[in-house]
Coordinates of C-alpha atoms in Angstrom, one line a residue:
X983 CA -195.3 144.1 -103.3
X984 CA -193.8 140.8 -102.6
X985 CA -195.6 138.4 -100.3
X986 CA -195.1 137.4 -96.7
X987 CA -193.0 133.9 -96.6
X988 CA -191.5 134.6 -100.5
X989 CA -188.4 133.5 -100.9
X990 CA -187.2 136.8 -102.2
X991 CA -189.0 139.0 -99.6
X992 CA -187.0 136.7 -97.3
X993 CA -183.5 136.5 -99.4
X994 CA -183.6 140.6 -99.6
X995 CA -184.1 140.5 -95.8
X996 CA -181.2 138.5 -94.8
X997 CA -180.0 141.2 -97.4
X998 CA -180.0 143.5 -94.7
X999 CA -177.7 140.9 -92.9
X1000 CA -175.1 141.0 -95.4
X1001 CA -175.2 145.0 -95.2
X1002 CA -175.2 145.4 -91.7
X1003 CA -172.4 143.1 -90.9
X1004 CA -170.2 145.4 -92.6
X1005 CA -169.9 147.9 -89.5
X1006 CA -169.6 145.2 -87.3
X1007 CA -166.5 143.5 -88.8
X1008 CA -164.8 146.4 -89.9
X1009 CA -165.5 149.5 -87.4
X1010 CA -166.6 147.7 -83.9
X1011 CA -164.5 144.1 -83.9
X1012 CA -161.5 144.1 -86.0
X1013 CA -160.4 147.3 -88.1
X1014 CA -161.4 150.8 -87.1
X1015 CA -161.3 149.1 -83.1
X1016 CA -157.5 148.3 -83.6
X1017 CA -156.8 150.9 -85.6
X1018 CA -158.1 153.7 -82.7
X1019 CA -156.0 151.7 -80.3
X1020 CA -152.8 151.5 -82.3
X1021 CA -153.0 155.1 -83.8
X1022 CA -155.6 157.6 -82.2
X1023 CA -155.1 156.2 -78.5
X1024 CA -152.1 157.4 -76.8
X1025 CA -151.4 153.9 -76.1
X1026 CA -152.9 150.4 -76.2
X1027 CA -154.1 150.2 -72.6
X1028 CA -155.7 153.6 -72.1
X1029 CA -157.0 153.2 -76.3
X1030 CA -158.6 149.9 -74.9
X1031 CA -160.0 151.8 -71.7
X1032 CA -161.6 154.7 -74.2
X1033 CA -163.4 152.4 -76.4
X1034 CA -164.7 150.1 -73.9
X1035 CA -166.5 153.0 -72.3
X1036 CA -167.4 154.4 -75.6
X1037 CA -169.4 151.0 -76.6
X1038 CA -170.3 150.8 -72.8
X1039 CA -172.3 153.9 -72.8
X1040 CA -173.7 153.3 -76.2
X1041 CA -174.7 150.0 -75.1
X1042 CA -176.8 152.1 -72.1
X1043 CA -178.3 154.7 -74.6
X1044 CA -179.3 152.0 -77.0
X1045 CA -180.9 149.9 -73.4
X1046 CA -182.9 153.1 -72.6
X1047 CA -184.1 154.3 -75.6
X1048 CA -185.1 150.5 -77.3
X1049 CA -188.0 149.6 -75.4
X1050 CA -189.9 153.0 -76.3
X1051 CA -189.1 153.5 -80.1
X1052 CA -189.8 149.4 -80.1
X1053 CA -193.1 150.9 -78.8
X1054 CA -193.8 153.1 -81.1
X1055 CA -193.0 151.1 -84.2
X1056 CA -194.9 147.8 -83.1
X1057 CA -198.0 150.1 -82.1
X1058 CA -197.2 152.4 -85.4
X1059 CA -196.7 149.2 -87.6
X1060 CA -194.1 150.2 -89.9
X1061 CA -190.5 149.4 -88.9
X1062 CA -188.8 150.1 -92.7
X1063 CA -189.1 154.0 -91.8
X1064 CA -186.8 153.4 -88.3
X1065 CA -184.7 151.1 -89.9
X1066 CA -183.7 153.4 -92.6
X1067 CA -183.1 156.5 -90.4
X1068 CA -180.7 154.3 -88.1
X1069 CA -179.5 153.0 -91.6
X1070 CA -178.5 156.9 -92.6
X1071 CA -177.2 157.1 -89.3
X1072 CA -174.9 154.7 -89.2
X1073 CA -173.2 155.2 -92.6
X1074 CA -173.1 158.6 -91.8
X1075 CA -170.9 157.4 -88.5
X1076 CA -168.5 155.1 -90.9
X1077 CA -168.4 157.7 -93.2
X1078 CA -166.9 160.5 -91.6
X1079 CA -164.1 158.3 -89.8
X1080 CA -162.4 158.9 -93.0
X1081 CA -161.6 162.1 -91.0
X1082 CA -160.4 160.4 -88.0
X1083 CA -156.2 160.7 -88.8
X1084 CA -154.0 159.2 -86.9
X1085 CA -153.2 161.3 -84.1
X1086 CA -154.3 161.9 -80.1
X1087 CA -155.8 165.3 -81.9
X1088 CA -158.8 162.9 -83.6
X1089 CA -159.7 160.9 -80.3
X1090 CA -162.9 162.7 -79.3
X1091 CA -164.2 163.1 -83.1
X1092 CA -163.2 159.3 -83.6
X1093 CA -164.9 158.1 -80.2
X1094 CA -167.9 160.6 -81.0
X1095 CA -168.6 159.0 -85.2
X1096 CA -167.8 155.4 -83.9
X1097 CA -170.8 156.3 -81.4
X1098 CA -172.9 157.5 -83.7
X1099 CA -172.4 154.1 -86.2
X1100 CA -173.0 152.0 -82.9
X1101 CA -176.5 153.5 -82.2
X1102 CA -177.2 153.1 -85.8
X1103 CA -176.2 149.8 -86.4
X1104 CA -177.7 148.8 -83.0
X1105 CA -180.9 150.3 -83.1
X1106 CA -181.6 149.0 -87.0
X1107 CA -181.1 145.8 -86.3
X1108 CA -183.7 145.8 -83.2
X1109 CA -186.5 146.5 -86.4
X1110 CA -185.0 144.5 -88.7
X1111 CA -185.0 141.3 -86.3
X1112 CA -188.7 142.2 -85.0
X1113 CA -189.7 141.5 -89.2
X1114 CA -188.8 137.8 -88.9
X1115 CA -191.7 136.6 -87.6
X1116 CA -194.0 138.2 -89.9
X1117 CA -192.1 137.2 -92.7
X1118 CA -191.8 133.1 -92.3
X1119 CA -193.4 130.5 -89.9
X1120 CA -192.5 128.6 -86.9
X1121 CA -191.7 125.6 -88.8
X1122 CA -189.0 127.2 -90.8
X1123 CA -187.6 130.3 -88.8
X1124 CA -185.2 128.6 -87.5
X1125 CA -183.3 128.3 -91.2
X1126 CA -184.1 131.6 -92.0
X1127 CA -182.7 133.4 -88.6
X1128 CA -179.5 131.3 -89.3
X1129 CA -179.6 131.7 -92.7
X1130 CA -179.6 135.7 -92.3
X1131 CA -176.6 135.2 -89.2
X1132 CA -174.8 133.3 -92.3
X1133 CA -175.4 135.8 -94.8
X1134 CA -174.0 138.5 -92.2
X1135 CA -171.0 136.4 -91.8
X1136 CA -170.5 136.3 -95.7
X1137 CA -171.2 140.2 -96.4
X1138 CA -168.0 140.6 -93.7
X1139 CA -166.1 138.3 -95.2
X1140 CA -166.3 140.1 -98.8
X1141 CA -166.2 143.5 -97.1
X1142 CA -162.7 142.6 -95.5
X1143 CA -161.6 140.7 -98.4
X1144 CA -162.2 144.0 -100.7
X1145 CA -160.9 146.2 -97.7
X1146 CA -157.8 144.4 -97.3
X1147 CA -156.7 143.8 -101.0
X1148 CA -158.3 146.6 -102.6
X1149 CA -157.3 149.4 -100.3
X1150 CA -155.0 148.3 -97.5
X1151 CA -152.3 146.5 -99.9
X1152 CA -152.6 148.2 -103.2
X1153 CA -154.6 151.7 -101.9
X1154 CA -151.6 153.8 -102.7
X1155 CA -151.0 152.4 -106.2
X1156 CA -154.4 152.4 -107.3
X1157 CA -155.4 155.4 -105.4
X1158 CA -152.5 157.4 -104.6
X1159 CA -153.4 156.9 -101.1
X1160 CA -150.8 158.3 -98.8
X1161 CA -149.8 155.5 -96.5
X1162 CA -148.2 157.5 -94.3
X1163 CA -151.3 159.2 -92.8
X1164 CA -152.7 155.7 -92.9
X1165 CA -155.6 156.9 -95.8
X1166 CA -155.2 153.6 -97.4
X1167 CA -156.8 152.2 -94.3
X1168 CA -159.2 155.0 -93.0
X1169 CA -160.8 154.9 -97.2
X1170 CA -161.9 151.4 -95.4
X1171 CA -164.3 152.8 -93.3
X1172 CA -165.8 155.3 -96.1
X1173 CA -166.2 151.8 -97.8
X1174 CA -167.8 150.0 -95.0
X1175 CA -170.6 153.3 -95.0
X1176 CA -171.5 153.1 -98.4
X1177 CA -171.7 149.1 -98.9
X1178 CA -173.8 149.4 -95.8
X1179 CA -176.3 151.4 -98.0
X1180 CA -175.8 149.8 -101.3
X1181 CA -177.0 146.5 -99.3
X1182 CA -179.6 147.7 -97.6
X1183 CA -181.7 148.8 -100.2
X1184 CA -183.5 145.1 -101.6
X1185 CA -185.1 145.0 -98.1
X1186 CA -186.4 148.5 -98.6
X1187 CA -187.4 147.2 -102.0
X1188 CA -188.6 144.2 -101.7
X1189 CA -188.8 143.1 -98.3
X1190 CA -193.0 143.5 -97.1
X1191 CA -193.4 145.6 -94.1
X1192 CA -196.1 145.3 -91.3
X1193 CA -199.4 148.0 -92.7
X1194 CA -199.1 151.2 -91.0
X1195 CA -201.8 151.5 -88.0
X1196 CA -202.2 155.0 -88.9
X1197 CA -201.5 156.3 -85.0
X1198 CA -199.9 159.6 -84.3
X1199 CA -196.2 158.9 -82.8
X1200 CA -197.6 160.2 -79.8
X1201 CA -200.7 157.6 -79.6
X1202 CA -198.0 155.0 -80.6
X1203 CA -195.6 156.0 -77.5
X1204 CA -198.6 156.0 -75.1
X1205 CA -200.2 152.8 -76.5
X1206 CA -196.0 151.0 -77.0
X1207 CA -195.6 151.6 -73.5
X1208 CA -198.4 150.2 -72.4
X1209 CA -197.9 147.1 -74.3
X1210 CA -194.4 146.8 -72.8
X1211 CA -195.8 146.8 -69.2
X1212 CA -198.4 144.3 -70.0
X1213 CA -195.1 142.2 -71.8
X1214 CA -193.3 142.7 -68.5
X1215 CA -196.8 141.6 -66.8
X1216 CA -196.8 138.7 -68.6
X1217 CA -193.7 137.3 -67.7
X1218 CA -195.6 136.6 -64.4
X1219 CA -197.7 134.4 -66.3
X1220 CA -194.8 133.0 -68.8
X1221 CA -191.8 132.6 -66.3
X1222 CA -190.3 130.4 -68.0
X1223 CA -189.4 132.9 -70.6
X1224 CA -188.5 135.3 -67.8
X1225 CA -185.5 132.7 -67.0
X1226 CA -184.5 132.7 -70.7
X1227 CA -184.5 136.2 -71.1
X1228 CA -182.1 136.3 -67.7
X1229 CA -179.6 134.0 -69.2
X1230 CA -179.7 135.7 -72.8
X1231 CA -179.1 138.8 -71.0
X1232 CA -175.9 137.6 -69.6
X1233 CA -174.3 135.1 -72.7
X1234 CA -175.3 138.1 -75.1
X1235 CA -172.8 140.3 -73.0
X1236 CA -170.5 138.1 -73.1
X1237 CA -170.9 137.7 -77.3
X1238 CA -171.2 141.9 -77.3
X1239 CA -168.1 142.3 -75.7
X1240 CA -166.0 139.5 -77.9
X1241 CA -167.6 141.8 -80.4
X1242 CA -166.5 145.0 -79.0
X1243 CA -162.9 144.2 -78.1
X1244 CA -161.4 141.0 -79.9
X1245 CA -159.8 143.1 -82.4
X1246 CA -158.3 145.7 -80.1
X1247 CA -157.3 142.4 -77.5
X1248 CA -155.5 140.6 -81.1
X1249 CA -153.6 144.4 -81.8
X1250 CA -152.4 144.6 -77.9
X1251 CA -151.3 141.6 -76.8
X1252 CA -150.6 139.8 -80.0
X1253 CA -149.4 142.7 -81.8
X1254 CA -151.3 142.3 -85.0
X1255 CA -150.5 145.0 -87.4
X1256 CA -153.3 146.3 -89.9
X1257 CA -152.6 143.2 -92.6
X1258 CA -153.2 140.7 -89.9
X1259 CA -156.0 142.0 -88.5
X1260 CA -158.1 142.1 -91.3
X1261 CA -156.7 138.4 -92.4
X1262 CA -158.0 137.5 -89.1
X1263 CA -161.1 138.7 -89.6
X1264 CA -161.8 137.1 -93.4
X1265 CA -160.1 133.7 -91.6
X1266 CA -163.0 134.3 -88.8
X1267 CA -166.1 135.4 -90.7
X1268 CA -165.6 132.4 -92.8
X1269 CA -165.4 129.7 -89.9
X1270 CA -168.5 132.4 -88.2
X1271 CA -170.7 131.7 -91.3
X1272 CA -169.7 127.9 -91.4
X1273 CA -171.2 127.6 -88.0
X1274 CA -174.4 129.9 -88.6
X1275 CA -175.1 127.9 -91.5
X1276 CA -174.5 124.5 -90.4
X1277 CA -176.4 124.9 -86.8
X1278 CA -179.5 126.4 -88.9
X1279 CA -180.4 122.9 -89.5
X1280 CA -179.3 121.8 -86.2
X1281 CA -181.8 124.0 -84.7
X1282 CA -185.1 123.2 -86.6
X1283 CA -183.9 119.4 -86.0
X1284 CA -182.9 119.2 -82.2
X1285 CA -184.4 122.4 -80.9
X1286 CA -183.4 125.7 -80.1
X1287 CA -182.4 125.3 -76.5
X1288 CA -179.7 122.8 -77.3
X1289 CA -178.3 124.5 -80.0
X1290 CA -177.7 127.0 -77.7
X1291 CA -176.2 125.4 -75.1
X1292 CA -174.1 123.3 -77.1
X1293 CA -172.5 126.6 -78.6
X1294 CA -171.9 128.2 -75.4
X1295 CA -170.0 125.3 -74.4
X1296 CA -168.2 124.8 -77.9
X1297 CA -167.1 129.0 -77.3
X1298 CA -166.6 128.7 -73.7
X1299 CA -163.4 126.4 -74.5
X1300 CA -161.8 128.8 -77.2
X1301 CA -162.4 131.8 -75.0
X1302 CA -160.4 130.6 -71.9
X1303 CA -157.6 129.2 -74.8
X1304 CA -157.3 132.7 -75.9
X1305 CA -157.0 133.8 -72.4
X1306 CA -153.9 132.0 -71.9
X1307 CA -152.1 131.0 -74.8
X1308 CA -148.4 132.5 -75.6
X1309 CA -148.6 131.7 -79.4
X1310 CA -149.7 134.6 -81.8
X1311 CA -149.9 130.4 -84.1
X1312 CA -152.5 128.6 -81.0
X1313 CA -153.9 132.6 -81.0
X1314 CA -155.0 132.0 -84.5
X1315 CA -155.9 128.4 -84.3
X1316 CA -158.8 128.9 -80.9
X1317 CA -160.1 132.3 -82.0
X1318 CA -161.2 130.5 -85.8
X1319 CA -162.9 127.9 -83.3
X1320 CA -164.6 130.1 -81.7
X1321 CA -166.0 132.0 -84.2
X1322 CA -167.9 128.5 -85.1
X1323 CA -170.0 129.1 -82.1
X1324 CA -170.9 132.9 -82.7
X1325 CA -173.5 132.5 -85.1
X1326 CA -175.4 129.8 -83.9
X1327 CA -176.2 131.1 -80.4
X1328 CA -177.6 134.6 -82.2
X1329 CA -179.2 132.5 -84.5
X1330 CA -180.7 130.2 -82.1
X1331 CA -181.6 132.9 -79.1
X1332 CA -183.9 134.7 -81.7
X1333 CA -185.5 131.4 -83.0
X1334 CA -186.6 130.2 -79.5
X1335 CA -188.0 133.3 -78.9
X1336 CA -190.4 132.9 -81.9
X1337 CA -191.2 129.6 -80.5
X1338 CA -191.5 130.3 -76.5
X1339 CA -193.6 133.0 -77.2
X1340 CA -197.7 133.2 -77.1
X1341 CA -198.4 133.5 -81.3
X1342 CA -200.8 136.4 -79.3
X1343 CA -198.2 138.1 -77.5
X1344 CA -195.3 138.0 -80.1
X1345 CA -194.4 141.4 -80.1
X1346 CA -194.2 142.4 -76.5
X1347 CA -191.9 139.2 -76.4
X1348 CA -189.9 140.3 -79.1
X1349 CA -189.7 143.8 -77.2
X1350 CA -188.8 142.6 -74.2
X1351 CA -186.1 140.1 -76.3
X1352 CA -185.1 143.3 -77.6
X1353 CA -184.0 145.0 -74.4
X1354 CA -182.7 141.7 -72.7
X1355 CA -180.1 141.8 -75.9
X1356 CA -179.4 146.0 -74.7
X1357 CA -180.4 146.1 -71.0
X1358 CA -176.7 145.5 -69.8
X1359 CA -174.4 145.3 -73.1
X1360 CA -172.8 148.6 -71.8
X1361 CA -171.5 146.6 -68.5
X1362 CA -169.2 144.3 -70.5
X1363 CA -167.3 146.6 -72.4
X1364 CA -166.8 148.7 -68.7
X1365 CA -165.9 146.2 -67.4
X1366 CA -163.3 145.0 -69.9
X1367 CA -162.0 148.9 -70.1
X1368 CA -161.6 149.1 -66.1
X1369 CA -160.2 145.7 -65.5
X1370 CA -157.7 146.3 -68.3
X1371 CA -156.8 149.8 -66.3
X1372 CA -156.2 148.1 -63.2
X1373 CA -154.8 145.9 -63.6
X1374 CA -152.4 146.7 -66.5
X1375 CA -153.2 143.8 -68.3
X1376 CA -155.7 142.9 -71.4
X1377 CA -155.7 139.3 -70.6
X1378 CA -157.2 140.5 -67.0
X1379 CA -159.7 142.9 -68.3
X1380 CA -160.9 140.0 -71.0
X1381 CA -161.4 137.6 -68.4
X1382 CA -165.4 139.1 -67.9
X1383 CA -166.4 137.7 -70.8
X1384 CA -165.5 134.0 -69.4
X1385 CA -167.7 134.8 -66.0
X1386 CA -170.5 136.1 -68.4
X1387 CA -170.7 133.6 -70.9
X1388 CA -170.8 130.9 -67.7
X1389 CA -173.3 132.4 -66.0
X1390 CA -175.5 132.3 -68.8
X1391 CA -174.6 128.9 -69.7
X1392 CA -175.7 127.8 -66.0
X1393 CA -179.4 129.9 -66.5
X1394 CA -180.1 128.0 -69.6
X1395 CA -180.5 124.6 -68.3
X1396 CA -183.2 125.8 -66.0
X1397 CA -184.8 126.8 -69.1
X1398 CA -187.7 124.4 -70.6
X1399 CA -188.5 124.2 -74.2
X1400 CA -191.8 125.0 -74.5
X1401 CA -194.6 126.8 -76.0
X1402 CA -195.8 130.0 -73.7
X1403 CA -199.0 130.4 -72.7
X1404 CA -200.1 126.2 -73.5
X1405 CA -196.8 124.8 -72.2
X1406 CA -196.3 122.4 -74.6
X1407 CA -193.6 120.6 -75.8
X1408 CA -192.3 122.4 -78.9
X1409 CA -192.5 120.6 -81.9
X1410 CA -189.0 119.4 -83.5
X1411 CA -188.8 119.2 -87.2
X1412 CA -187.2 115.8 -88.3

């Protein structure tokens, strides 16, 4: 078994990075997203409306039911088991959209799999983030957590890459995919399900887990939930990280929702076609992992609060440019700038919780981190969905993500950087 704080039991978990990203990029952001609203939907408008409330309510199922299975696998020990079963799940999900032709017939089954991959993917990545802090220590998480966001980044970039020139372009020649029922783009999303599980497996192997605790699931539960009142106790005591948890809940809406809805915003009021949506995305996951990368050091160097601050600023700018630009050319030239930013502010947010929190209390911070990241993601997505219907207008309905990416901005500078429980300053590696 390889070793906690091994390089390779730490390269094979940002592994699960490079795996995961590949739902992310090409069912929930950029592909299957514009493809349900160009194809399935009976038009862009209402096809934006359905998948808003589709990742809406998954974002509520996944807020609910995160804080008790987080229970039950920090007071069970072992989170490899839940990560694999919401592993299965979700290439299950991207698997089957295969099915999903495109027609108003295949809206329900398509809005039912995408829902299923979102839990999945969602819930998986709740475990898999709870391992970092048992795998490295504070001194160097900071370029690991950034380190795994770039490695998601790259796995997205190679996913699209081979999407788009291995299927999309030359499907039908090297298939006999028939174009016409689009099957040279749905193949991607049976692609996206099986490199999911091709990459996940070197964490599985080689990864370490936390030792099993040997509880019955129901002792777990009981025991989990009384750990996450005692977390939600100890805010009381640790307000500090309270106030960051407040302002992550908001900015992470804001990044959920770019997440959920940039590629169906690019195919309805830029009209990208299936081509220039995936070149979008490569063009973006390679400025994303730039900026993952690149602020890993910044944040072991100047600290994690103004990593974070400095990148909601830096994606503030892009996102109001994207709001009001004509150009499908200035379109293209803010949304690669913003995708700088992305990275670094998930990076960052789950570094300083590693460092704000008690070394004691660890994981009932990292639950309650958990379900700050879940506890509202559905309202963006609504929100965008509803706007969008009332107002006729996509530009309208993407407006919420400005007002909740400010609002968190504001929260964070009432945030101080440092240590719970001994408020001190947090050490800054120079």
């Amino acid at each position: 078994m390889t070793k906690p704080n091994s390089s390779k039991g730490l390269f094979a978990w940002a592994m699960y990075d490079w795996a995961n990203s590949a739902y992310f990029v090409m069912i929930q952001t950029f592909v299957f997203a514009a493809y349900f609203a160009q194809s399935i939907a009976e038009n862009e408008t209402s096809g934006t409306a359905l998948w808003g409330n589709m990742i809406g309510i998954a974002g509520l199922v996944i807020a609910l039911s995160a804080p008790v299975l987080g229970a039950i696998a920090d007071e069970g020990g072992r989170r490899k088991p839940w990560i694999g079963f919401f592993t299965l799940m979700c290439v299950f999900g991207c698997s089957m959209l295969w099915f999903a032709e495109p027609s108003s017939d295949f809206i329900w089954f398509a809005l039912i799999m995408a829902f299923i991959a979102t839990l999945g993917a969602e819930l998986s990545f709740i475990f898999y983030n709870a391992m970092l802090p048992d795998l490295t220590t504070s001194l160097n998480i900071g370029k690991w957590s950034g380190w795994g966001w770039a490695m998601g980044y790259a796995g997205g970039l190679f996913c699209l890459i081979i999407g788009y020139f291995g299927f999309v372009e030359h499907g039908a020649s090297l298939f006999g995919l028939n174009e016409a029922s689009l099957q040279n783009v749905r193949i991607t999303f049976l692609f996206t399900g099986i490199w999911y599980a091709v990459f996940s497996l070197p964490m599985f192997f080689k990864t370490p887990d936390t030792p099993s605790k040997n509880k019955t699931i129901r002792k777990a539960l009981y025991d989990g939930k009384r750990e996450l009142r005692n977390g939600l106790a100890l805010l009381k005591d640790e307000p500090n990280i309270g106030k960051f948890l407040l302002a992550r809940i908001f900015y992470n809406d804001g990044l959920a929702t770019i997440f959920a809805m940039g590629g169906v915003y690019a195919a309805g009021t830029f009209k990208f076609d299936t081509g220039q949506i995936f070149m979008f995305g490569i063009a973006l996951n390679v400025t994303a992992g730039i900026g993952a990368f690149g602020f890993a050091w910044l944040d072991d160097i100047s600290g994690s609060k103004k990593t974070i601050i400095g990148a909601l600023i830096g994606l503030i700018i892009p996102v109001v440019a994207v709001l009001f630009v004509e150009s499908e050319t200035w379109f293209w030239v803010w949304g690669l700038l913003l995708g700088i930013f992305v990275g670094p502010i998930q990076a960052s947010s789950r570094t300083f919780m590693g460092r704000l929190a008690p070394q004691d209390k660890r994981n009932q911070m990292y639950g309650l981190f958990a379900l700050s990241g879940k506890v509202t993601t559905f309202a963006g997505p609504i929100m965008v969905g509803w706007i969008t219907l009332l107002m006729n207008s996509q530009r309208w309905g993407m407006s919420a993500i400005l007002l909740l990416l400010v609002i968190g901005l504001i929260l964070m500078f009432s945030v101080e950087e440092i240590q719970g429980t001994k408020h001190e300053k947090i050490p800054q590696i120079l």
